[in-house]
Amino acid sequence: MDTYTYRIGENLYLNLTNRCSNRCTFCVRKGKETYEGHALWLKREPSAEEVIAEIGDASRYSEVVFCGFGEPTYRLDAMLQICDHVHGTGGKTRLNTNGHGSLINGFDIAPLLRGHLDGVNISLNAPTREEYDKICRPVHREGYAALLDFARALRREGVNCWFSVVDFIGEEKVALSRALAEEVGIPLRVREMIE
Ligand code: SF4
């Protein structure tokens, strides 16, 4: 059976789609259909109503996180509807994204995210386009530029956001990523590699 929501620690994670505009070499879904014991490869994308029914009272969780096996911004409308429910029941929302949301949807989605998302984690993954293309293998040639534009747009809109990189890229690239994050005007968080 498809898993639309799953709990890890105090958080509830939402799995709205398998679709993704990257093909990262380190993706946890590579060759797998499960993550942390949850069957996340969807046979069918859930409706907002189905996910909302599973969430129930969102105040039971520290955060409700759009994450899943794919890129959540493919489901922008459902995501916004779910955010309204989460906030309506006293919860907090976070989006984990590859930063391609505006590219995917064909317009600047940052203004819509303001007020809907309490935090946005943008996976930067690399400090240069060349490195990014090698690691993340974006479907769209302009993926990296779109990611940076998205971060700037979120900052302009006053949305709480930050870049993240995985520690395996090495200290030098982490330092370059930090400099890039400073240039864009948002923080950088360094995550541990998930096996
Ligand atoms: S952006 Fe995330 S879901 Fe998409 S391929 Fe990369 S790691 Fe996997």
Coordinates of C-alpha atoms and ligand atoms in Angstrom, one line a residue:
M1 CA 0.0 0.0 0.0
D2 CA 1.2 3.5 -0.8
T3 CA 2.7 5.6 2.0
Y4 CA 1.5 9.2 1.9
T5 CA 2.5 10.2 5.4
Y6 CA 5.1 8.7 7.7
R7 CA 6.5 9.6 11.1
I8 CA 10.2 10.0 12.0
G9 CA 10.8 11.2 15.5
E10 CA 8.6 14.1 16.3
N11 CA 7.9 15.1 12.7
L12 CA 5.4 13.9 10.1
Y13 CA 6.7 13.6 6.6
L14 CA 4.5 13.8 3.5
N15 CA 5.1 11.9 0.3
L16 CA 3.1 13.5 -2.5
T17 CA 4.9 12.4 -5.7
N18 CA 7.7 10.3 -7.1
R19 CA 8.4 12.9 -9.8
C20 CA 11.7 14.7 -9.6
S21 CA 13.6 17.1 -11.9
N22 CA 17.0 15.7 -10.7
R23 CA 18.6 12.3 -10.8
C24 CA 21.1 12.7 -8.0
T25 CA 23.8 10.2 -7.7
F26 CA 23.3 9.9 -3.9
C27 CA 19.5 9.9 -4.0
V28 CA 18.1 7.6 -1.2
R29 CA 15.5 6.2 -3.6
K30 CA 18.0 5.0 -6.1
G31 CA 17.2 1.3 -6.7
K32 CA 14.9 1.3 -3.7
E33 CA 11.2 1.5 -3.1
T34 CA 11.5 2.1 0.7
Y35 CA 13.1 4.5 3.1
E36 CA 13.4 3.9 6.8
G37 CA 11.1 1.0 6.4
H38 CA 8.4 3.0 4.6
A39 CA 7.2 2.0 1.1
L40 CA 7.5 5.4 -0.6
W41 CA 7.4 4.6 -4.3
L42 CA 3.9 5.6 -5.1
K43 CA 1.6 3.8 -7.5
R44 CA -0.7 6.8 -7.4
E45 CA -0.3 10.4 -6.2
P46 CA -2.6 11.2 -3.3
S47 CA -5.2 14.0 -3.3
A48 CA -4.8 16.8 -0.8
E49 CA -7.9 15.5 0.9
E50 CA -6.4 12.1 1.4
V51 CA -3.2 13.5 2.9
I52 CA -5.2 15.9 5.1
A53 CA -7.3 13.1 6.5
E54 CA -4.1 11.2 7.4
I55 CA -2.5 14.3 9.1
G56 CA -5.5 15.1 11.3
D57 CA -4.5 17.4 14.1
A58 CA -1.1 18.7 13.0
S59 CA -0.3 20.2 16.4
R60 CA 0.7 16.6 17.4
Y61 CA 3.9 17.0 15.4
S62 CA 6.9 19.3 15.7
E63 CA 6.8 19.9 12.0
V64 CA 4.9 18.6 9.0
V65 CA 7.5 18.2 6.2
F66 CA 6.9 18.0 2.5
C67 CA 9.7 15.6 1.5
G68 CA 8.9 12.2 0.1
F69 CA 10.5 10.3 -2.7
G70 CA 10.2 13.1 -5.2
E71 CA 10.1 16.9 -5.6
P72 CA 7.0 18.2 -3.7
T73 CA 6.6 21.4 -5.8
Y74 CA 5.3 19.2 -8.7
R75 CA 2.2 19.1 -6.4
L76 CA 2.0 22.9 -5.7
D77 CA -1.7 23.2 -5.4
A78 CA -2.1 20.2 -3.1
M79 CA 0.9 21.4 -1.0
L80 CA -0.7 24.8 -0.4
Q81 CA -4.0 23.3 0.5
I82 CA -2.3 20.9 3.0
C83 CA -0.3 23.9 4.4
D84 CA -3.6 25.7 5.2
H85 CA -4.9 22.6 7.0
V86 CA -1.7 22.2 9.0
H87 CA -1.7 25.9 10.1
G88 CA -5.4 25.6 10.7
T89 CA -4.8 22.9 13.3
G90 CA -1.9 24.6 14.9
G91 CA 1.0 22.9 13.1
K92 CA 4.2 24.0 11.4
T93 CA 5.2 23.4 7.8
R94 CA 8.5 22.8 6.1
L95 CA 9.4 22.1 2.5
N96 CA 12.5 20.1 1.5
T97 CA 13.1 21.0 -2.1
N98 CA 15.6 20.8 -4.9
G99 CA 14.7 24.5 -5.7
H100 CA 13.3 23.9 -9.1
G101 CA 9.7 24.7 -8.1
S102 CA 9.4 27.9 -10.2
L103 CA 11.1 26.2 -13.2
I104 CA 8.7 23.2 -12.9
N105 CA 5.6 25.3 -12.6
G106 CA 6.6 27.8 -15.2
F107 CA 6.2 30.9 -12.9
D108 CA 7.7 32.4 -9.7
I109 CA 6.1 30.4 -6.9
A110 CA 7.9 32.2 -4.1
P111 CA 5.0 34.7 -3.4
L112 CA 2.6 31.7 -3.0
L113 CA 4.9 30.1 -0.5
R114 CA 5.0 33.1 1.8
G115 CA 2.6 32.5 4.7
H116 CA 2.2 28.8 3.7
L117 CA 5.7 27.5 4.6
D118 CA 7.4 28.1 7.9
G119 CA 10.7 26.9 6.6
V120 CA 12.2 25.9 3.2
N121 CA 15.3 23.7 2.9
I122 CA 16.8 24.1 -0.6
S123 CA 19.3 21.4 -1.5
L124 CA 22.2 23.3 -3.0
N125 CA 24.4 20.2 -3.1
A126 CA 27.3 22.0 -4.9
P127 CA 28.9 25.4 -5.1
T128 CA 29.1 25.5 -8.9
R129 CA 26.9 24.6 -11.8
E130 CA 29.5 22.2 -13.2
E131 CA 29.6 20.3 -9.9
Y132 CA 25.8 20.4 -9.5
D133 CA 25.2 19.0 -13.0
K134 CA 27.6 16.2 -12.2
I135 CA 26.1 15.2 -8.8
C136 CA 22.4 16.1 -9.4
R137 CA 22.1 15.5 -13.1
P138 CA 19.2 17.9 -13.6
V139 CA 16.6 17.2 -16.3
H140 CA 16.6 20.9 -17.2
R141 CA 19.8 22.5 -18.3
E142 CA 19.0 25.6 -16.3
G143 CA 18.3 23.7 -13.1
Y144 CA 21.1 25.2 -11.1
A145 CA 20.4 28.8 -12.1
A146 CA 16.7 28.2 -11.4
L147 CA 17.6 27.0 -7.9
L148 CA 19.6 30.1 -7.1
D149 CA 16.8 32.4 -8.5
F150 CA 14.3 30.5 -6.4
A151 CA 16.4 31.1 -3.2
R152 CA 16.7 34.8 -4.0
A153 CA 13.0 35.1 -4.6
L154 CA 12.2 33.4 -1.3
R155 CA 14.6 35.7 0.5
R156 CA 12.9 38.7 -1.2
E157 CA 9.5 37.4 -0.1
G158 CA 10.8 37.1 3.5
V159 CA 10.3 33.3 3.6
N160 CA 12.5 31.5 6.1
C161 CA 14.8 29.5 3.9
W162 CA 18.3 28.0 3.8
F163 CA 20.6 26.1 1.6
S164 CA 21.8 22.6 2.5
V165 CA 24.7 20.5 1.4
V166 CA 25.7 17.0 2.3
D167 CA 29.0 16.7 4.1
F168 CA 30.5 14.2 1.6
I169 CA 31.2 17.0 -0.9
G170 CA 34.3 17.9 1.3
E171 CA 35.4 20.9 3.3
E172 CA 36.6 23.0 0.4
K173 CA 33.2 22.8 -1.4
V174 CA 31.4 23.3 1.8
A175 CA 33.3 26.6 2.3
L176 CA 32.5 27.7 -1.3
S177 CA 28.9 26.8 -0.7
R178 CA 28.9 28.9 2.4
A179 CA 30.3 31.9 0.4
L180 CA 27.6 31.4 -2.2
A181 CA 24.9 31.2 0.5
E182 CA 26.2 34.5 1.9
E183 CA 26.1 36.1 -1.5
V184 CA 22.5 35.0 -1.9
G185 CA 21.8 36.2 1.7
I186 CA 20.5 33.0 3.3
P187 CA 22.2 30.5 5.7
L188 CA 23.8 27.2 4.8
R189 CA 23.3 24.0 6.7
V190 CA 25.6 21.0 6.3
R191 CA 23.8 17.6 6.5
E192 CA 25.3 14.2 7.2
M193 CA 25.2 11.7 4.3
I194 CA 22.3 9.2 4.7
E195 CA 23.4 5.7 3.8
Ligands
SF4_1 S1 16.4 16.1 -5.7 FE1 16.0 14.7 -4.0 S2 14.4 13.2 -4.7 FE2 15.3 14.3 -6.5 S3 16.9 12.9 -7.3 FE3 17.9 14.4 -5.9 S4 17.9 13.5 -3.9 FE4 16.4 12.3 -5.1

